[in-house]
mmCIF file of N, CA and C in Angstrom:
data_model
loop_
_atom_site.group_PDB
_atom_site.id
_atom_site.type_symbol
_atom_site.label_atom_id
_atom_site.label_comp_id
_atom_site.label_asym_id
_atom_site.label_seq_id
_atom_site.Cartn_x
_atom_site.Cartn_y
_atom_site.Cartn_z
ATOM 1 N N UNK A 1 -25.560 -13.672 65.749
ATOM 2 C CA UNK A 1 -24.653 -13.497 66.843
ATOM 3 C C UNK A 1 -24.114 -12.062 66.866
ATOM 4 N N UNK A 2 -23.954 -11.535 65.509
ATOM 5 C CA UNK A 2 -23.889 -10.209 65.401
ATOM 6 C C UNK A 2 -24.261 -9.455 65.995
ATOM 7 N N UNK A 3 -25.612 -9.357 65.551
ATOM 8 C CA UNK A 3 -26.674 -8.454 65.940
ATOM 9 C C UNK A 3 -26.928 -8.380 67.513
ATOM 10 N N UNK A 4 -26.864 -9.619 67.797
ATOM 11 C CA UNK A 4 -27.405 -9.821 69.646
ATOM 12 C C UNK A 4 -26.101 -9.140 70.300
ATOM 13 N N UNK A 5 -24.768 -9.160 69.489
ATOM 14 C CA UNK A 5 -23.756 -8.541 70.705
ATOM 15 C C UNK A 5 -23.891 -7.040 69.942
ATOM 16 N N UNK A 6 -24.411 -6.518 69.322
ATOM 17 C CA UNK A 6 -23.760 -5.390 68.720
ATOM 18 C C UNK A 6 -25.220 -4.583 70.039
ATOM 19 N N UNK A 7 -26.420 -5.404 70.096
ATOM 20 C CA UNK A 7 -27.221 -4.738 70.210
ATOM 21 C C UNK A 7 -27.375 -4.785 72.094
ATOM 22 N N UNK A 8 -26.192 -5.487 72.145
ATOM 23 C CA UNK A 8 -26.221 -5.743 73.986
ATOM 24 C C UNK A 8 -25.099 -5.032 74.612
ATOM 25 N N UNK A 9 -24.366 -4.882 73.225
ATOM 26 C CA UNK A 9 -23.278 -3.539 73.915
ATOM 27 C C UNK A 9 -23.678 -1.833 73.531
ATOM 28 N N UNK A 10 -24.441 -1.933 72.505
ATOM 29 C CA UNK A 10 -24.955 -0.635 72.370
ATOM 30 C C UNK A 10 -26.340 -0.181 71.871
ATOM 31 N N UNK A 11 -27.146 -0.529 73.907
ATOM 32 C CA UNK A 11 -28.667 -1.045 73.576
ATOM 33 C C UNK A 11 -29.245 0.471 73.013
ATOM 34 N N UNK A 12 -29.352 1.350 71.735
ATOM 35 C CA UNK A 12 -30.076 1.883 71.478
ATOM 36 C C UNK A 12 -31.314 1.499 70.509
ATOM 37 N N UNK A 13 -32.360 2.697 70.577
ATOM 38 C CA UNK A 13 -33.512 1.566 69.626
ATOM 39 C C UNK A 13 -32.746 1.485 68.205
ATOM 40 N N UNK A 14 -31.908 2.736 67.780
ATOM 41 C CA UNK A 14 -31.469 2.617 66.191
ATOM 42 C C UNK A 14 -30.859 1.246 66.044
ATOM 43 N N UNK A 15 -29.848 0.769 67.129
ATOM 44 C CA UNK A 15 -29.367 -0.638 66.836
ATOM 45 C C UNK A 15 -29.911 -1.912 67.097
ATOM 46 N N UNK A 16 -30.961 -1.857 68.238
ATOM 47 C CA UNK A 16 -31.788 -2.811 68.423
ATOM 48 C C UNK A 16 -32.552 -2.604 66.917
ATOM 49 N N UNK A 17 -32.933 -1.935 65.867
ATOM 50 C CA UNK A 17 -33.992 -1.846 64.927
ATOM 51 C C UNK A 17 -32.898 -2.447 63.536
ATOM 52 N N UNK A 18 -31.958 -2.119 63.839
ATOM 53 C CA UNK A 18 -30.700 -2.723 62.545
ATOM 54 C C UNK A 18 -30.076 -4.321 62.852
ATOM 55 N N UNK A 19 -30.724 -4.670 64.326
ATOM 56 C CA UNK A 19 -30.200 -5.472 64.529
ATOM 57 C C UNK A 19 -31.443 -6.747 64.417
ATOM 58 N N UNK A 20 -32.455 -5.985 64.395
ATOM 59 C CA UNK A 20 -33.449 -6.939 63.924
ATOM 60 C C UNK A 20 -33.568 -6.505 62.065
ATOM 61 N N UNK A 21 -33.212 -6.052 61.700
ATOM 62 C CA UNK A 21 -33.656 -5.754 59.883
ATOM 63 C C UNK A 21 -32.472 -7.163 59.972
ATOM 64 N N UNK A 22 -31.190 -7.121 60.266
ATOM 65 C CA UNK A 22 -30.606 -8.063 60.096
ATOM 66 C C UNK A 22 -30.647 -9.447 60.331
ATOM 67 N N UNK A 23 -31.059 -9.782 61.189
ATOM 68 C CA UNK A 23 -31.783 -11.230 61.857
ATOM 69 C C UNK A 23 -33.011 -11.093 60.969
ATOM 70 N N UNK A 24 -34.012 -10.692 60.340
ATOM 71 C CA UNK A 24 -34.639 -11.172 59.769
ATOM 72 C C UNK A 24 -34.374 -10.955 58.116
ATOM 73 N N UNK A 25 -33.541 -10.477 58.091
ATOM 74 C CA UNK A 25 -33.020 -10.669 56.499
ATOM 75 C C UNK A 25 -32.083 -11.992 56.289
ATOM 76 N N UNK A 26 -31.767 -12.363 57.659
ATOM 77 C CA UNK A 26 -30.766 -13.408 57.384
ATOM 78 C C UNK A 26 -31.807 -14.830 57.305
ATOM 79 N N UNK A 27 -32.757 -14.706 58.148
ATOM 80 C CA UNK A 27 -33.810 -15.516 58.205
ATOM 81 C C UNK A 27 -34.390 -15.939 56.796
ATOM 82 N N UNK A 28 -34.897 -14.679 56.479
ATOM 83 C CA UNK A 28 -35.438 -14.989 54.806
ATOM 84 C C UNK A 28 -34.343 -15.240 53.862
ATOM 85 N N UNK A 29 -32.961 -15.163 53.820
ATOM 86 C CA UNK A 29 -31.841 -15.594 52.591
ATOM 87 C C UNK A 29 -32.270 -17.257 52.992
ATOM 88 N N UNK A 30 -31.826 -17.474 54.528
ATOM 89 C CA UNK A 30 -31.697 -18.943 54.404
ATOM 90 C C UNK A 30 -33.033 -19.727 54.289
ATOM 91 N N UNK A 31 -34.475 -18.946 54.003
ATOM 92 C CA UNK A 31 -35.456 -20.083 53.594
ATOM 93 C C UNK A 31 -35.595 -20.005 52.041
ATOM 94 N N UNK A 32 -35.218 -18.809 51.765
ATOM 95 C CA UNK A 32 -34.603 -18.800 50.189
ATOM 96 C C UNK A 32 -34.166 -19.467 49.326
ATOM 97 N N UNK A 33 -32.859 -19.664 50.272
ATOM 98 C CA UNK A 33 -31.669 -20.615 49.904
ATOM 99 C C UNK A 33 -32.518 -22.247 49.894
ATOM 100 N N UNK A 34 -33.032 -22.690 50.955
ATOM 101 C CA UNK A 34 -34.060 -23.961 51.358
ATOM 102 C C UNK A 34 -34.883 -24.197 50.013
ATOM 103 N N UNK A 35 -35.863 -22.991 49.714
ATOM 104 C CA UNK A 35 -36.712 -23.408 48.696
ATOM 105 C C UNK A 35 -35.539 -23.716 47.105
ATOM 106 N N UNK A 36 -34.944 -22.932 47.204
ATOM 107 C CA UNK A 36 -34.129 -22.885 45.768
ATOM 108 C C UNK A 36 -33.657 -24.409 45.978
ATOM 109 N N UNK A 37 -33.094 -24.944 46.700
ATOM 110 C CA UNK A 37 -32.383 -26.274 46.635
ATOM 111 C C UNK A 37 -33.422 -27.418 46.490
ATOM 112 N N UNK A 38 -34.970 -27.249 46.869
ATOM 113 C CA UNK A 38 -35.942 -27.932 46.895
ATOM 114 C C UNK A 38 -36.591 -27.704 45.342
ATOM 115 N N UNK A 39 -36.459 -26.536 45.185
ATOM 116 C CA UNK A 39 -37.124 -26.566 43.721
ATOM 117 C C UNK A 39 -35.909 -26.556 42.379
ATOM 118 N N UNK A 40 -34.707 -27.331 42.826
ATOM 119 C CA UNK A 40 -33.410 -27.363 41.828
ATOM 120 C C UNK A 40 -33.032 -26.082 41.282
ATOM 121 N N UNK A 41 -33.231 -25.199 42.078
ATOM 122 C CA UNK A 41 -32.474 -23.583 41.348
ATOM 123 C C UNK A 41 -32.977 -23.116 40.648
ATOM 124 N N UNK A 42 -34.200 -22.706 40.311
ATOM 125 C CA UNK A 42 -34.514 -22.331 39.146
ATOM 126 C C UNK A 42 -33.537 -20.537 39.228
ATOM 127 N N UNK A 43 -34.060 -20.344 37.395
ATOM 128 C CA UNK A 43 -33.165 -18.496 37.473
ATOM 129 C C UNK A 43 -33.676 -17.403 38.267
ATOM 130 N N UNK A 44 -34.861 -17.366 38.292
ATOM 131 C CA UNK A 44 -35.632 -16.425 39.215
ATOM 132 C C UNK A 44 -35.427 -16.308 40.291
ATOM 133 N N UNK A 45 -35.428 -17.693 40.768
ATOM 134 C CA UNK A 45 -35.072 -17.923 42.841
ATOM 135 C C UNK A 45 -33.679 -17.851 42.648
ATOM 136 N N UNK A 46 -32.543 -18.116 42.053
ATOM 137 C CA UNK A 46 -31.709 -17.676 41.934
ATOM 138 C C UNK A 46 -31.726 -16.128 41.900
ATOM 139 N N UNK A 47 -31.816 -15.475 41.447
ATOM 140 C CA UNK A 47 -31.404 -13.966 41.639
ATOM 141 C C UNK A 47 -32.112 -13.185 42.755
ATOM 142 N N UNK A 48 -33.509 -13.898 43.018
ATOM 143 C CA UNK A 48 -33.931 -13.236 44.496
ATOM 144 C C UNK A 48 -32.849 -13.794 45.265
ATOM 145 N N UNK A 49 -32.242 -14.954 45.341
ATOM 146 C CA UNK A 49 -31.494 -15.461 46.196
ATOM 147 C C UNK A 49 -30.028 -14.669 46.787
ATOM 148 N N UNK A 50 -29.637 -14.008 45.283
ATOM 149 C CA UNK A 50 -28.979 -12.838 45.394
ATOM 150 C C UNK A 50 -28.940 -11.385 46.047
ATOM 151 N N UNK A 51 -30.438 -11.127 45.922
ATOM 152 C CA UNK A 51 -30.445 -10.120 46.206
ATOM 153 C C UNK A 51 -30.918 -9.883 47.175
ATOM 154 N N UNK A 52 -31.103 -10.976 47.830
ATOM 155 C CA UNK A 52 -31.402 -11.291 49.534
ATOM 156 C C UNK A 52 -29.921 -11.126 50.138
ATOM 157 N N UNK A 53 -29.177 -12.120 49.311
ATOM 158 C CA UNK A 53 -27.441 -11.804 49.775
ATOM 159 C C UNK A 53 -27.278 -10.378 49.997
ATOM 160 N N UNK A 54 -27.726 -9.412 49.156
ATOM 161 C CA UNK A 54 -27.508 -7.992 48.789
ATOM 162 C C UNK A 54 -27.988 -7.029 49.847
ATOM 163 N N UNK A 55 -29.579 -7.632 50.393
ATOM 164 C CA UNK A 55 -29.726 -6.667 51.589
ATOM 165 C C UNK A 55 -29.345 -7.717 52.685
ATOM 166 N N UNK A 56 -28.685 -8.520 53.248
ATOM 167 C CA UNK A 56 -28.436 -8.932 54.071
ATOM 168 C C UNK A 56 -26.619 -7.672 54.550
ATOM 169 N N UNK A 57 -26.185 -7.945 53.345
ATOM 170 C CA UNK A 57 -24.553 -7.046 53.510
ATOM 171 C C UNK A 57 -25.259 -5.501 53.931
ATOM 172 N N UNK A 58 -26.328 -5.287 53.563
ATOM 173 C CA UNK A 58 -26.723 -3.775 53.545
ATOM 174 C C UNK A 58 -27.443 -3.768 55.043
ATOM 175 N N UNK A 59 -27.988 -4.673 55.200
ATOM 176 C CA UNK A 59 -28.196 -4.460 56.640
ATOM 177 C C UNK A 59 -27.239 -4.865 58.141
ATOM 178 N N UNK A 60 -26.216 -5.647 57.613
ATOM 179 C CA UNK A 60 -25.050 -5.648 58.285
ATOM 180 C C UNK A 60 -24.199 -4.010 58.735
ATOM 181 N N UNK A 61 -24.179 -3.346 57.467
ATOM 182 C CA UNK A 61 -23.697 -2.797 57.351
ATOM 183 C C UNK A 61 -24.658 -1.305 58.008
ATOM 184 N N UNK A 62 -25.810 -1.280 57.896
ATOM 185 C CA UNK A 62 -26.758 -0.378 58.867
ATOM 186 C C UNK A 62 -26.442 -0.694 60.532
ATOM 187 N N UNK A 63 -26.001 -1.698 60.601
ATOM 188 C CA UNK A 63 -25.760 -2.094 62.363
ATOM 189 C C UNK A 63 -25.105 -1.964 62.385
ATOM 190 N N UNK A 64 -23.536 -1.985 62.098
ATOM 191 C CA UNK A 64 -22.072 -1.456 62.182
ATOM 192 C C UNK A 64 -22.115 0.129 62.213
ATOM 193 N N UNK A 65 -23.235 1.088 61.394
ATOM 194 C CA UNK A 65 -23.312 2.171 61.465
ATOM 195 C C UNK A 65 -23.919 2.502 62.656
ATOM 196 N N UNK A 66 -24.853 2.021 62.846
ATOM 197 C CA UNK A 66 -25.897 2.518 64.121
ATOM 198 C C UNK A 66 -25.072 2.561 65.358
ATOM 199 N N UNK A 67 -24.473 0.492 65.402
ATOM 200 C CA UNK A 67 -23.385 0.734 66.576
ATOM 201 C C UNK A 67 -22.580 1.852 66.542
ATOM 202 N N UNK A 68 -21.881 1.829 65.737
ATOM 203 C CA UNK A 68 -20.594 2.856 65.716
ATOM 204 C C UNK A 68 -21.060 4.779 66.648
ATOM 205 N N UNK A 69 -22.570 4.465 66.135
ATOM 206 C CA UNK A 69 -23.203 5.810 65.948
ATOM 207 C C UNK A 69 -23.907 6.075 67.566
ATOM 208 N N UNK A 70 -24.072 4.943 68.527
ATOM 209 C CA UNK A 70 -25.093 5.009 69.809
ATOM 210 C C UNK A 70 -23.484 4.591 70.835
ATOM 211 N N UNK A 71 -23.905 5.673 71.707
ATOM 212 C CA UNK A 71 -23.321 5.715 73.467
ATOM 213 C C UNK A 71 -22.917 4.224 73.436
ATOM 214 N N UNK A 72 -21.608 4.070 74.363
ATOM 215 C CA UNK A 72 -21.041 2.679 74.878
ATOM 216 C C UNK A 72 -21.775 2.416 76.255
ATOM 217 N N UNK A 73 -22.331 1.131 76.117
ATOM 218 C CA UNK A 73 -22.613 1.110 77.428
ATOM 219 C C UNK A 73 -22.305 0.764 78.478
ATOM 220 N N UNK A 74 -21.590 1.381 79.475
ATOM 221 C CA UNK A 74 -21.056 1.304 80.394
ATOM 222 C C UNK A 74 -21.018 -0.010 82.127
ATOM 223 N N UNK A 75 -20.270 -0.566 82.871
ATOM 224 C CA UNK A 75 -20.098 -1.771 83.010
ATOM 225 C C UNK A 75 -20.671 -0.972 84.273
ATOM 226 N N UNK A 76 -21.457 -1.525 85.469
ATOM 227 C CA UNK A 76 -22.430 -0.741 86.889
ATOM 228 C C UNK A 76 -20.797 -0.953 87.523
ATOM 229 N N UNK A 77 -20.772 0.619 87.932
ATOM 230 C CA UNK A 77 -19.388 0.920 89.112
ATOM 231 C C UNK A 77 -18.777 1.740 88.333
ATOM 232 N N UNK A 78 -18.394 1.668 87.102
ATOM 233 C CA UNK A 78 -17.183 2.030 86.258
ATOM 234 C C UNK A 78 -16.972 3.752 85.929
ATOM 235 N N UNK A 79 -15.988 4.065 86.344
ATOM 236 C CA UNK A 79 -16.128 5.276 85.816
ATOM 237 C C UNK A 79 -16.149 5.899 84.079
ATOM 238 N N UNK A 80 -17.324 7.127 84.788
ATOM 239 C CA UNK A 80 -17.204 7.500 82.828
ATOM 240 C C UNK A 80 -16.082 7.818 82.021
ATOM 241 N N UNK A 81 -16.349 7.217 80.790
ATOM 242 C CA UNK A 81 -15.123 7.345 80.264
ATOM 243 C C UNK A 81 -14.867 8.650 79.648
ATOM 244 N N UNK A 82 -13.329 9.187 79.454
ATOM 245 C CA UNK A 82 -13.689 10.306 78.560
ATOM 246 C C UNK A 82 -13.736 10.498 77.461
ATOM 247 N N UNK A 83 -13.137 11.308 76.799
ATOM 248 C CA UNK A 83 -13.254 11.654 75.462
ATOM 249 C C UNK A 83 -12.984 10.720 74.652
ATOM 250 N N UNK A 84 -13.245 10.405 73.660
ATOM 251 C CA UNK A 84 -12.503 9.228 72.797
ATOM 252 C C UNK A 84 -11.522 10.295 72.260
ATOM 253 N N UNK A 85 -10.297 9.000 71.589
ATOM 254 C CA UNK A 85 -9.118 10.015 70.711
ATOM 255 C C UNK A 85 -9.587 9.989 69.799
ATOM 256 N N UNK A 86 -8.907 11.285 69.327
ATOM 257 C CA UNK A 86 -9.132 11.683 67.522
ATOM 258 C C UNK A 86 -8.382 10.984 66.485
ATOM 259 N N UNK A 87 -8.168 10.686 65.439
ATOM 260 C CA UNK A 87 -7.493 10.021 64.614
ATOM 261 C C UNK A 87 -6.745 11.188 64.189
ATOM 262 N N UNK A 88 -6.983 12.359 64.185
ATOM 263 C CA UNK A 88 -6.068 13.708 63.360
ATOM 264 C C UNK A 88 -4.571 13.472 64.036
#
């Protein structure tokens, strides 16, 4: 749900491309998660299981950048906006 609004308010390819690393990292934790509960946890699928957790936050966190980083896209009629404020 992330990804689809991050990538429908700020359609660039960098966020459309972070917004799919993310949808399909989230995809593979949860068949991960599926096999581990089917095969009683073993330690191994356990720690891939982890470290699926690990690039899932990392690719969250590539789409929060990208968004942050691509043009707002603007509503048909609206005037452009200006400058953003500075935090200084």
């Amino acid at each position: 749900m992330t990804a689809a609004l991050a990538a429908g308010k700020r359609p660039s390819p960098a966020v459309r491309r972070a917004a799919m690393l993310l949808v399909g990292a989230l995809a593979v934790q949860i068949f991960a998660g599926v096999v581990n509960l089917l095969l009683l946890a073993p330690t191994w699928l356990q720690l891939v299981h982890l470290l699926l957790a690990d690039l899932v936050w990392i690719a969250l966190v590539l789409l929060i950048a990208a968004a942050l980083g691509a043009p707002r896209m603007q509503a048909a009629g609206a005037a452009p906006a200006g400058p953003e404020p500075s935090l200084s």
